[in-house]
Coordinates of N, CA and C in Angstrom, one line a residue:
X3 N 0.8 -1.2 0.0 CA 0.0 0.0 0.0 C 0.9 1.2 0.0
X4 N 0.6 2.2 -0.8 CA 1.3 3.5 -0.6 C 0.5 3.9 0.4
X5 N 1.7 4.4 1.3 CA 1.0 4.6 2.6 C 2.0 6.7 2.4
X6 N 1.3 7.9 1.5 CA 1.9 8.6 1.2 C 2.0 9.3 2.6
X7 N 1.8 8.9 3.8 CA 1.6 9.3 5.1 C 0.3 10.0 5.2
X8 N 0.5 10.8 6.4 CA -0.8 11.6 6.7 C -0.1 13.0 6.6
X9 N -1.0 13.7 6.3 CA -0.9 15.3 5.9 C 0.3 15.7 7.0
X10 N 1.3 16.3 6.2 CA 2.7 16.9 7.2 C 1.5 18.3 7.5
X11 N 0.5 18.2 8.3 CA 0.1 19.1 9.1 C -0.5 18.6 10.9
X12 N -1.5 19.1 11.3 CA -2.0 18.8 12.2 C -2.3 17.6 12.0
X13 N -2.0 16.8 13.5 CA -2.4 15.4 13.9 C -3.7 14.8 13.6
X14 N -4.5 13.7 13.4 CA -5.4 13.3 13.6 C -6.4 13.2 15.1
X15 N -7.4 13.7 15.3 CA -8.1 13.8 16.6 C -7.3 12.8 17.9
X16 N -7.5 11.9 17.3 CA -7.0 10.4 18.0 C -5.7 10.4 18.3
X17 N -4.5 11.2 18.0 CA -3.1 11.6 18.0 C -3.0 12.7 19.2
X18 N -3.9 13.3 19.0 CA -3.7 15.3 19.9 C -3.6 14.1 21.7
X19 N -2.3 15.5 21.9 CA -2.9 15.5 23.6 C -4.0 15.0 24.2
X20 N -3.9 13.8 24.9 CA -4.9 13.7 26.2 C -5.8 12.6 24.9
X21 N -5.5 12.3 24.0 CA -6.1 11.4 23.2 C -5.9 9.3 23.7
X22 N -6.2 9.1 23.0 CA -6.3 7.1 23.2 C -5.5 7.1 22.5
X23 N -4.5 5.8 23.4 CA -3.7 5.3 23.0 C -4.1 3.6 22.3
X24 N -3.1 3.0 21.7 CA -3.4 1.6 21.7 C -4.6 0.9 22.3
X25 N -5.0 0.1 21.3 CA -6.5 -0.6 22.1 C -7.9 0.5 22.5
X26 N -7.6 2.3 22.2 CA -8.7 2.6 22.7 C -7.9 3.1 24.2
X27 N -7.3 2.6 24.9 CA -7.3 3.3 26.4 C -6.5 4.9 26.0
X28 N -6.8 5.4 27.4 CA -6.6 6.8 27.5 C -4.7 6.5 27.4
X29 N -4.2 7.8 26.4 CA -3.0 7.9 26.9 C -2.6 8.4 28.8
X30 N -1.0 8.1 29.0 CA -0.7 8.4 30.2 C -0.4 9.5 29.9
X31 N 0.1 10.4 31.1 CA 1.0 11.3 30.6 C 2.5 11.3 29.9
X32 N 2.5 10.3 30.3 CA 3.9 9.9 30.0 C 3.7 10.2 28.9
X33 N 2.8 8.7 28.3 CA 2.6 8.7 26.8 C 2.6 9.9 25.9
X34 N 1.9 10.1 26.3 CA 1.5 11.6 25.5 C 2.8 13.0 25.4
X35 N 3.4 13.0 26.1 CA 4.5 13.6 26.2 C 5.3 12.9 24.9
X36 N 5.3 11.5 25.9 CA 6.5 11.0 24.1 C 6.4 10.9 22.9
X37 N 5.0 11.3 22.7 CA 4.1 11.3 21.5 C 4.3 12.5 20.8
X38 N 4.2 13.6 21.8 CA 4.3 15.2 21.1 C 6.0 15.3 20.9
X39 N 6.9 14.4 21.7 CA 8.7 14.6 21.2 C 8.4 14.1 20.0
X40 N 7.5 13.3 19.8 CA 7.9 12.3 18.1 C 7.1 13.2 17.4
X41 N 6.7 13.9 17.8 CA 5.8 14.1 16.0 C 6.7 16.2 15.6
X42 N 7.1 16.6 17.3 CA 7.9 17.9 17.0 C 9.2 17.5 16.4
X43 N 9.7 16.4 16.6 CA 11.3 16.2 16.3 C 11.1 15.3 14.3
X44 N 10.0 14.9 14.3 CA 9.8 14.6 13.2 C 9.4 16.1 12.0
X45 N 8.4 16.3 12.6 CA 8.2 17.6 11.7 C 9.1 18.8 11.4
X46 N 9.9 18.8 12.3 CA 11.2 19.8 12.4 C 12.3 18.8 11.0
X47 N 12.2 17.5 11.4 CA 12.8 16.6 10.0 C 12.3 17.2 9.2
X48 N 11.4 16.9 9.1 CA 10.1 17.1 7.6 C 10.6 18.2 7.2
X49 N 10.4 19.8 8.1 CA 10.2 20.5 7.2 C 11.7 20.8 6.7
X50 N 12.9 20.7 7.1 CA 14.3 20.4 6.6 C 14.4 19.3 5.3
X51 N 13.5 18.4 5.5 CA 14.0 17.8 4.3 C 13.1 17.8 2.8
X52 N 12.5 18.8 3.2 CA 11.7 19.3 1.9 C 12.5 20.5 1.8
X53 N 13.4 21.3 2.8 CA 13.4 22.8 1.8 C 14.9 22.2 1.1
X54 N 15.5 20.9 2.2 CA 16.8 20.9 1.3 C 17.2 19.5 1.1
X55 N 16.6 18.9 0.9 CA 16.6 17.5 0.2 C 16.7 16.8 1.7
X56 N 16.5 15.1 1.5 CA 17.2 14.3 2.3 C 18.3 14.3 2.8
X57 N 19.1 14.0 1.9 CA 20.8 13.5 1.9 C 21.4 14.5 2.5
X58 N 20.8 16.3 2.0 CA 21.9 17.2 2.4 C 21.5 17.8 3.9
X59 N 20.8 17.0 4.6 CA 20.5 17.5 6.2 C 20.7 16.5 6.7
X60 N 21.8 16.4 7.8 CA 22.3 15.7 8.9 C 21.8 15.7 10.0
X61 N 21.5 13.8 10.6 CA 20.9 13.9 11.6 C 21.0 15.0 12.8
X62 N 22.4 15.4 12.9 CA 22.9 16.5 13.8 C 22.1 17.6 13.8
X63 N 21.9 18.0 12.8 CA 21.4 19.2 12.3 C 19.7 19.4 12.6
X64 N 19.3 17.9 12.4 CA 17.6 17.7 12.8 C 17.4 17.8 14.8
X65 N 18.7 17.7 15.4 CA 18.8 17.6 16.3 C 18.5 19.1 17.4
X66 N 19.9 19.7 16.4 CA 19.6 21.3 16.9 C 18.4 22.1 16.2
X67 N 18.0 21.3 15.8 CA 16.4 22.4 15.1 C 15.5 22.0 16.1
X68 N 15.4 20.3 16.6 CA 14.9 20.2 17.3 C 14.8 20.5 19.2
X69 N 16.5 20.8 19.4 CA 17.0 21.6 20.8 C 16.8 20.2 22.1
X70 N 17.4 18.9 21.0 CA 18.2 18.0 22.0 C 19.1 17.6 21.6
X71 N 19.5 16.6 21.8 CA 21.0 15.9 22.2 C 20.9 14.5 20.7
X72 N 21.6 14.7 20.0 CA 21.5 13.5 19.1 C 21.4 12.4 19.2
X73 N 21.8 11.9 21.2 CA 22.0 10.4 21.5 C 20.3 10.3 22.0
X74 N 20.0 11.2 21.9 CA 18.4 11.3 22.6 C 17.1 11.4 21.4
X75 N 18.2 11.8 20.3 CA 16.8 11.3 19.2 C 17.1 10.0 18.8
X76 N 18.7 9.4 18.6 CA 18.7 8.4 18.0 C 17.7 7.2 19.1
X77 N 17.2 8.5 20.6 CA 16.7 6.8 21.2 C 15.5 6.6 20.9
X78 N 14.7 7.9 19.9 CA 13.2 8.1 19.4 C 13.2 7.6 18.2
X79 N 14.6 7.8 17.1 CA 14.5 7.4 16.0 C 15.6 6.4 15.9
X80 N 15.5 5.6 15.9 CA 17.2 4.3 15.5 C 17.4 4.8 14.1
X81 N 17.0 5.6 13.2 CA 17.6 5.8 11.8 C 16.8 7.3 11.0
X82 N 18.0 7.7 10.4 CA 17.4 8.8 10.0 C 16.2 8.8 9.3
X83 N 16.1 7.8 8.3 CA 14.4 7.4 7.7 C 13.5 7.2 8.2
X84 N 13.6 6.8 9.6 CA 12.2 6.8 10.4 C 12.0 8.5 11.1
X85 N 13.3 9.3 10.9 CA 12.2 10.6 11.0 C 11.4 11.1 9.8
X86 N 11.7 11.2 8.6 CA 10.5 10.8 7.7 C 8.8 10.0 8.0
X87 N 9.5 8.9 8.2 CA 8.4 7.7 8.2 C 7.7 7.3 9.3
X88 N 8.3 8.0 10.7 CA 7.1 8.2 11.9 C 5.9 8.0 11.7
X89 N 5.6 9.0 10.6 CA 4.1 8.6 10.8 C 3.8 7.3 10.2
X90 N 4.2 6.9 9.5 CA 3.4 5.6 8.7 C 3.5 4.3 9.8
X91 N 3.3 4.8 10.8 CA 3.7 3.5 12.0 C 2.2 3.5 12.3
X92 N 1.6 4.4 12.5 CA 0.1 4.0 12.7 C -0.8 3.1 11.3
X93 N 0.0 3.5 10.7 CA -0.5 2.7 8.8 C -0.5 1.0 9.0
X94 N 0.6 0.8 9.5 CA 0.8 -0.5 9.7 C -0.2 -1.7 10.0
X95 N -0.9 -1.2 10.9 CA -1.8 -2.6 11.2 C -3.3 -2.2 10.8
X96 N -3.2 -1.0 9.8 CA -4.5 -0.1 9.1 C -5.6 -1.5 8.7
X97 N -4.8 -2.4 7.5 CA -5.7 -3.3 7.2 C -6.3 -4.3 7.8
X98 N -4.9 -4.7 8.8 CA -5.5 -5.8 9.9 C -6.5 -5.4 10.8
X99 N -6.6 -4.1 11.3 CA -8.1 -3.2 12.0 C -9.1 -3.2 11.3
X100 N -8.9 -3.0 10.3 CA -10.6 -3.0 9.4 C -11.1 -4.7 9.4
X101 N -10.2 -5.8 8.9 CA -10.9 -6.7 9.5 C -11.2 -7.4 10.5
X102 N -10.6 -6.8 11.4 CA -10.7 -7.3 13.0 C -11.8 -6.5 13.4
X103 N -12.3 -5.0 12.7 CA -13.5 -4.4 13.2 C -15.2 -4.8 12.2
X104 N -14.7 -5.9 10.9 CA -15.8 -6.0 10.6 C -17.0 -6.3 11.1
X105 N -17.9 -6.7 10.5 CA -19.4 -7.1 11.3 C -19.1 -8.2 10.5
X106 N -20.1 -9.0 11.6 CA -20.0 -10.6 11.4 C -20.0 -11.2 9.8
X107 N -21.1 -10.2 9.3 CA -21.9 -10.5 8.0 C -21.2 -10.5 6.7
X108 N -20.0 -9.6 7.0 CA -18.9 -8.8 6.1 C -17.5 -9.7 5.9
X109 N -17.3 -9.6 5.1 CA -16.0 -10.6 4.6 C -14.7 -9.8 4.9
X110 N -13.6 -10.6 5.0 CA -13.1 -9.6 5.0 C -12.3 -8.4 3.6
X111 N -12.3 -9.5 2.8 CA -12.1 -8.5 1.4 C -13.4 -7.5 1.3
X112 N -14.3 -7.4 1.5 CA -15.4 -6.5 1.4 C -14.9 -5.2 2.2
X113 N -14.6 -5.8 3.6 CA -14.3 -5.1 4.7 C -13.2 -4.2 4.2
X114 N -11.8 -4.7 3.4 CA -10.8 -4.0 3.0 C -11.3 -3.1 1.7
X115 N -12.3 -3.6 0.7 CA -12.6 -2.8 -0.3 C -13.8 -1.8 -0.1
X116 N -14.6 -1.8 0.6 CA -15.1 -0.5 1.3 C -14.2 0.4 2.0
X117 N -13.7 0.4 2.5 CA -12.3 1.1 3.5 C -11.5 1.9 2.4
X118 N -11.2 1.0 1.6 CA -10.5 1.7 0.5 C -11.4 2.8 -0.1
X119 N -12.3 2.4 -0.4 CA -13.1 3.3 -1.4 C -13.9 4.6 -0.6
X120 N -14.0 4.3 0.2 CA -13.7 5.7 1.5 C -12.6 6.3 1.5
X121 N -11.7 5.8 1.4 CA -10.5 6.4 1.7 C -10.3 6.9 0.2
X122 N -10.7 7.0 -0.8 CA -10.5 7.5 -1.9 C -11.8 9.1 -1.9
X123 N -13.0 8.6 -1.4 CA -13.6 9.9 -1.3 C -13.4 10.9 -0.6
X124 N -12.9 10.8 0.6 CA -12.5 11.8 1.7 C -10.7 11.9 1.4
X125 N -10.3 11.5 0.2 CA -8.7 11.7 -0.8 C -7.5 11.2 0.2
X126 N -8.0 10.4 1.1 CA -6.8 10.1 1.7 C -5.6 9.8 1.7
X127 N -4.7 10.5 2.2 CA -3.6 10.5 1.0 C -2.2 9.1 1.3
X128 N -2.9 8.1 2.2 CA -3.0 6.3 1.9 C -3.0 6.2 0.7
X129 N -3.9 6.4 -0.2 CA -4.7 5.9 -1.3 C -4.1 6.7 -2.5
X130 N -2.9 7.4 -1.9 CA -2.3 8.2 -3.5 C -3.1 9.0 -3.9
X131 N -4.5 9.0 -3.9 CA -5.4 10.5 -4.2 C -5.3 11.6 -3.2
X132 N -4.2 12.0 -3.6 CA -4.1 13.7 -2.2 C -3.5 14.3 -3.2
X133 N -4.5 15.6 -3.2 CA -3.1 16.7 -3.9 C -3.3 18.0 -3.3
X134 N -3.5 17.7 -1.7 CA -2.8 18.7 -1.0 C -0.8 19.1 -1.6
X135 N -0.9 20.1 -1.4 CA 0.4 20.5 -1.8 C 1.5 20.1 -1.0
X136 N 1.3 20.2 0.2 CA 1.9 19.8 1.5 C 2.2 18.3 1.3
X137 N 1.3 17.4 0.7 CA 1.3 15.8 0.6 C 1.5 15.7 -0.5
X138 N 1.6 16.4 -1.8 CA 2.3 16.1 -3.2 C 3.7 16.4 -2.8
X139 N 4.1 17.6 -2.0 CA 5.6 17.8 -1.9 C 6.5 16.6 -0.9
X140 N 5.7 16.2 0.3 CA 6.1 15.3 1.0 C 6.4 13.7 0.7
X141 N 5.5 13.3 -0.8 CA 5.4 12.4 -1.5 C 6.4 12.2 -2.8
X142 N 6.6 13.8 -2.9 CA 8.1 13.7 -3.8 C 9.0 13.2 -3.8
X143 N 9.0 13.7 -2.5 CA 10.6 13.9 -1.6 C 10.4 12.3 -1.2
X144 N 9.6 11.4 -0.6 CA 9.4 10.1 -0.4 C 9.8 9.4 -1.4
X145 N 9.5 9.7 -2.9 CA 9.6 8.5 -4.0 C 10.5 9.0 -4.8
X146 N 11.2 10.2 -4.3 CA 12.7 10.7 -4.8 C 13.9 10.6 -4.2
X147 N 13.3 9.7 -2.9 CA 14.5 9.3 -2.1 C 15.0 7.8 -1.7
X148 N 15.9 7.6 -2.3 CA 15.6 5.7 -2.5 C 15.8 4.9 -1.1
X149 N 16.9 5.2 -0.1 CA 16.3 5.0 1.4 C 15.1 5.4 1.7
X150 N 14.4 6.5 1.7 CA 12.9 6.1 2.2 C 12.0 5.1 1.4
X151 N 12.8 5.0 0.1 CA 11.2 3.9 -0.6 C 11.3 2.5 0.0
X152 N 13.1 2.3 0.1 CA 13.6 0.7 1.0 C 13.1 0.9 2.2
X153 N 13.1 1.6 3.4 CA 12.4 1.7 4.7 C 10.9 1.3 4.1
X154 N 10.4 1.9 3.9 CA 8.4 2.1 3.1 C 8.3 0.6 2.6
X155 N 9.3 0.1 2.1 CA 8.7 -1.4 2.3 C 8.9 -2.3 3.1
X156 N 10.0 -1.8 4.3 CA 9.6 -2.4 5.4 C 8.3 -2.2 6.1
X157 N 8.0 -1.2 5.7 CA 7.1 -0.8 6.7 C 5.4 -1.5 6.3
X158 N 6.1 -1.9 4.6 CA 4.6 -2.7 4.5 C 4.3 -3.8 4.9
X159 N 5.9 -4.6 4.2 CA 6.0 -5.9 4.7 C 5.2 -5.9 6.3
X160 N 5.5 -5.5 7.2 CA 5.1 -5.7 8.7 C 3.6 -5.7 8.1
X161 N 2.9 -4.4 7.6 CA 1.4 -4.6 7.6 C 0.6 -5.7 6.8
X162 N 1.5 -6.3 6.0 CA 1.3 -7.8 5.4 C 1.4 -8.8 6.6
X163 N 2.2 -8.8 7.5 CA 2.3 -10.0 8.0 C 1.0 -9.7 9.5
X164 N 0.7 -8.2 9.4 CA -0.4 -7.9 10.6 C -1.9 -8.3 10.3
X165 N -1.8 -8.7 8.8 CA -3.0 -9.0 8.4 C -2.9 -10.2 8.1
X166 N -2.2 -10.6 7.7 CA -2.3 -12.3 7.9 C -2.4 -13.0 9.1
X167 N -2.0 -12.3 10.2 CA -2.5 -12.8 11.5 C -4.1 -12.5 11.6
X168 N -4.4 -11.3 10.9 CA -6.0 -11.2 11.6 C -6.8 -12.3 10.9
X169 N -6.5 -12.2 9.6 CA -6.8 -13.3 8.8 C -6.7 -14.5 8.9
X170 N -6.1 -15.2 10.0 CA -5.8 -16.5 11.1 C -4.4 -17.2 11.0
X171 N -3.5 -16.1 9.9 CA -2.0 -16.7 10.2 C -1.7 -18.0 9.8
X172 N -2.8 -18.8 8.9 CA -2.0 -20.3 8.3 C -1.6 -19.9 7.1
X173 N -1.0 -20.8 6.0 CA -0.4 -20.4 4.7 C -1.2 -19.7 3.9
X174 N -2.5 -19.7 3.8 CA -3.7 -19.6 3.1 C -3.7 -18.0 3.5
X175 N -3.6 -17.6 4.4 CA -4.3 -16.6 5.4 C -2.6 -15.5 4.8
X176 N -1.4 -16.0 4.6 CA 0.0 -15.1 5.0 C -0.2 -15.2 2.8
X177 N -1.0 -16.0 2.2 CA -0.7 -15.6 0.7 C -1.4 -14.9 0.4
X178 N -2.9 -14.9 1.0 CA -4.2 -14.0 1.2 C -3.7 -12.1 1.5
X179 N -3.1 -12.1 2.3 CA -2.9 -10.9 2.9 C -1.6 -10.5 2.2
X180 N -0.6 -11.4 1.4 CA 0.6 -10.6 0.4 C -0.2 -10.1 -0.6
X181 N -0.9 -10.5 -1.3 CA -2.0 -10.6 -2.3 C -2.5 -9.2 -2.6
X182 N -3.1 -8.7 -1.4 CA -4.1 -7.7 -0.6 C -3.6 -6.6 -0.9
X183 N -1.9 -6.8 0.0 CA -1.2 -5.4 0.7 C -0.9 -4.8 -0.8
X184 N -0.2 -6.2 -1.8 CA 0.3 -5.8 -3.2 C -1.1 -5.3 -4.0
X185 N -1.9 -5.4 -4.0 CA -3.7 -4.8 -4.8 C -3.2 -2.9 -4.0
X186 N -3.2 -3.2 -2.7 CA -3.3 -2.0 -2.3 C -2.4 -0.7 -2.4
X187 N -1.4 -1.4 -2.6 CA 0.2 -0.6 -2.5 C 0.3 -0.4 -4.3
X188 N 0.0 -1.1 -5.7 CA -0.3 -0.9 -6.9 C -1.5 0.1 -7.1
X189 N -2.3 0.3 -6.4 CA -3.4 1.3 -6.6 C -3.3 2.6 -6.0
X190 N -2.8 2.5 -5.2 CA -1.3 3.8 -4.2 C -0.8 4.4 -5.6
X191 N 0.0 3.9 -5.5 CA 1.0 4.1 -6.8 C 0.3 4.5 -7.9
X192 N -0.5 4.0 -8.7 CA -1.2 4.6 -9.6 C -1.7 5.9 -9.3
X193 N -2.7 6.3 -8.8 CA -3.5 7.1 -8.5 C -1.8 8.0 -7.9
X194 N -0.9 8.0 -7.3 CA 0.0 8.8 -7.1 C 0.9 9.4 -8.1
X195 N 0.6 8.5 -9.2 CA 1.6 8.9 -10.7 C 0.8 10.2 -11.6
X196 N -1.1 9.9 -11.3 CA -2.0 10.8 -11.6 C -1.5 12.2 -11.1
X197 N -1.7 12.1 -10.0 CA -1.3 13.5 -9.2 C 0.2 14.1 -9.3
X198 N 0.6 13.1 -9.6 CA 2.3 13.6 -10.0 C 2.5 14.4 -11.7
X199 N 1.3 13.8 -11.6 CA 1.6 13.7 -13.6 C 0.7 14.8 -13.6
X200 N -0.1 15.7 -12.8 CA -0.5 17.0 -13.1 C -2.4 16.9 -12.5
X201 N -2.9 16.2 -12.2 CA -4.0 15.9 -12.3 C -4.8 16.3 -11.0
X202 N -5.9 16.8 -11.0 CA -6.3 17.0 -9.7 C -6.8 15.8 -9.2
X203 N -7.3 15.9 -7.8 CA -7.7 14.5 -7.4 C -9.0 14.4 -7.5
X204 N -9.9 15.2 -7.9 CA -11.4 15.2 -8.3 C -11.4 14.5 -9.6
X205 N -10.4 14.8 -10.5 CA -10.9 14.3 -11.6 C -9.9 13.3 -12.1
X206 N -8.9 12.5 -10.8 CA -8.4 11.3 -11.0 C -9.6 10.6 -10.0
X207 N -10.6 10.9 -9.3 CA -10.9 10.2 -8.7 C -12.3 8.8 -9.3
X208 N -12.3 9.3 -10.6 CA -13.2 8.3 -11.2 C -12.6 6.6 -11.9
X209 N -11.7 7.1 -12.2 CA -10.0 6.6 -13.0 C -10.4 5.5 -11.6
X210 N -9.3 6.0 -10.2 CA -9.4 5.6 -9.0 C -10.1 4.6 -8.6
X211 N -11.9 4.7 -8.6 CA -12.8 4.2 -8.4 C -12.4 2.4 -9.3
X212 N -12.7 3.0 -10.3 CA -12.9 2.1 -11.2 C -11.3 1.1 -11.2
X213 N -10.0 1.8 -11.1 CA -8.9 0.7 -11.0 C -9.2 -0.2 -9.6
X214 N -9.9 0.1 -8.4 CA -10.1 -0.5 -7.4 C -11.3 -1.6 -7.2
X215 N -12.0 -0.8 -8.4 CA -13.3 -2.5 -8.1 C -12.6 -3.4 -9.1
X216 N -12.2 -3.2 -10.4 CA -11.4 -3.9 -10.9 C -10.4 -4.7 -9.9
X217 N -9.8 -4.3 -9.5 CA -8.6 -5.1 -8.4 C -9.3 -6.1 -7.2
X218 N -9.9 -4.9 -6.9 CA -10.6 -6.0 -5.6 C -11.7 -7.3 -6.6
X219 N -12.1 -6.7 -7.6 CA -12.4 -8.1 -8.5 C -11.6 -9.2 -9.0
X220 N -11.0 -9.0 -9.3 CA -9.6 -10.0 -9.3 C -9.0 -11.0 -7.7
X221 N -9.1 -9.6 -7.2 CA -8.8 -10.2 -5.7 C -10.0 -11.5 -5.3
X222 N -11.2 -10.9 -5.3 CA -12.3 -12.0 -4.8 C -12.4 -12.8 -5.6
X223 N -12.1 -13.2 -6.9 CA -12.3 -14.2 -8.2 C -11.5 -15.3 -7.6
X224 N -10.1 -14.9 -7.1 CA -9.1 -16.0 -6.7 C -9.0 -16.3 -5.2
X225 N -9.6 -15.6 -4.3 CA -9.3 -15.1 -3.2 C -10.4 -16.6 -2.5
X226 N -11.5 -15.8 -3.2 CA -12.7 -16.4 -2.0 C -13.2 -17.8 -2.6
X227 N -12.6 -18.2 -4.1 CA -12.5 -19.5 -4.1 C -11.9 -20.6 -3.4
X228 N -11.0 -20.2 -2.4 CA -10.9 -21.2 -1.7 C -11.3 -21.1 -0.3
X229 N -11.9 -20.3 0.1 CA -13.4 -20.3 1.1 C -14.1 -21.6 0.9

């Protein structure tokens, strides 16, 4: 899945101070404290590595912008790519949640292809339809920088293997969910080459529609035959 992150702006409700952590419970304070170091010491990355590329801003340098000690981000970030890619940690177990939150009645490929197609209305910019400027520039700089694209597929790989657990984790269940993440991470990509290639996201978003029922068609043809 192109996971183009979430808007290098304000947090999601569920992120802010005094918000739920994991599972739903209230953050501590703790938590929440270490929450607001990651997202200031990341964004202070961010906005450094958009005005002057990747490569030419040293961790050092994200350090004093951010006004600690380098041994003290390396303990928030073990690599300079994960100050980029912070956010896409919450992306990770995105697909395994939608089927662990379906309704009984709902499959789980349904469950993943409605989710999607929401996420294409409201332009989520998961889904490669964002052309916020802020998320076309941040997505540049992502698929113009070839350490972040090698990190970015670690970071799928994990949400492959978090959905083949939800999915019950036998062989069926771990080929089911490479299957998925690859439908979802090629329709990322597409719909991101649109917006790269000039296009607004209103009027890629029909294009969109239609490459995703197509895919998830394919997907259920081979998928739920062995149901």
């Amino acid at each position: 899945m192109v996971m183009s992150g979430e808007r290098p702006g304000p947090e999601p409700a569920e992120h802010a101070t005094g918000a739920v952590g994991a599972g739903g419970a209230p953050m501590s304070l703790r938590e929440r404290k270490k929450r607001l170091t990651y997202e200031a010491v990341s964004e202070a990355a961010i906005a450094m590595f958009l005005e002057r590329g990747f490569d030419k801003v040293s961790v050092a340098e994200v350090a004093a912008a951010a006004d600690i000690s380098k041994p003290t981000l390396f303990r928030y970030f073990p690599t300079k790519e994960d100050l980029a890619l912070h956010r896409f940690a919450d992306h990770e177990d995105e697909a395994a949640r939608v089927v662990a939150a379906r309704a009984d009645t709902e499959s789980p490929l349904d469950a993943l292809h409605r989710h999607f197609l929401a996420g294409l209305e409201r332009r989520d910019p998961a889904t490669g339809l964002c052309d916020v400027p802020a998320v076309v520039a941040f997505t540049r700089l992502l698929y113009g920088t070839p350490s972040l694209v090698a990190r970015l597929y670690a970071y799928q790989s994990r949400s492959e293997e978090a959905l083949a657990r939800a999915l019950g984790d036998g062989t069926g269940d771990r080929l089911a969910a490479g299957q998925i993440v690859a439908v979802l991470r090629i329709l990322g990509l597409e719909n991101w080459r649109r917006i790269d290639g000039g296009e607004s996201a209103d009027r890629a978003y029909g294009p969109a529609v239609e490459a995703a029922e197509l895919a998830f068609a394919q997907l259920r043809s081979g998928l739920e035959a062995r149901r």
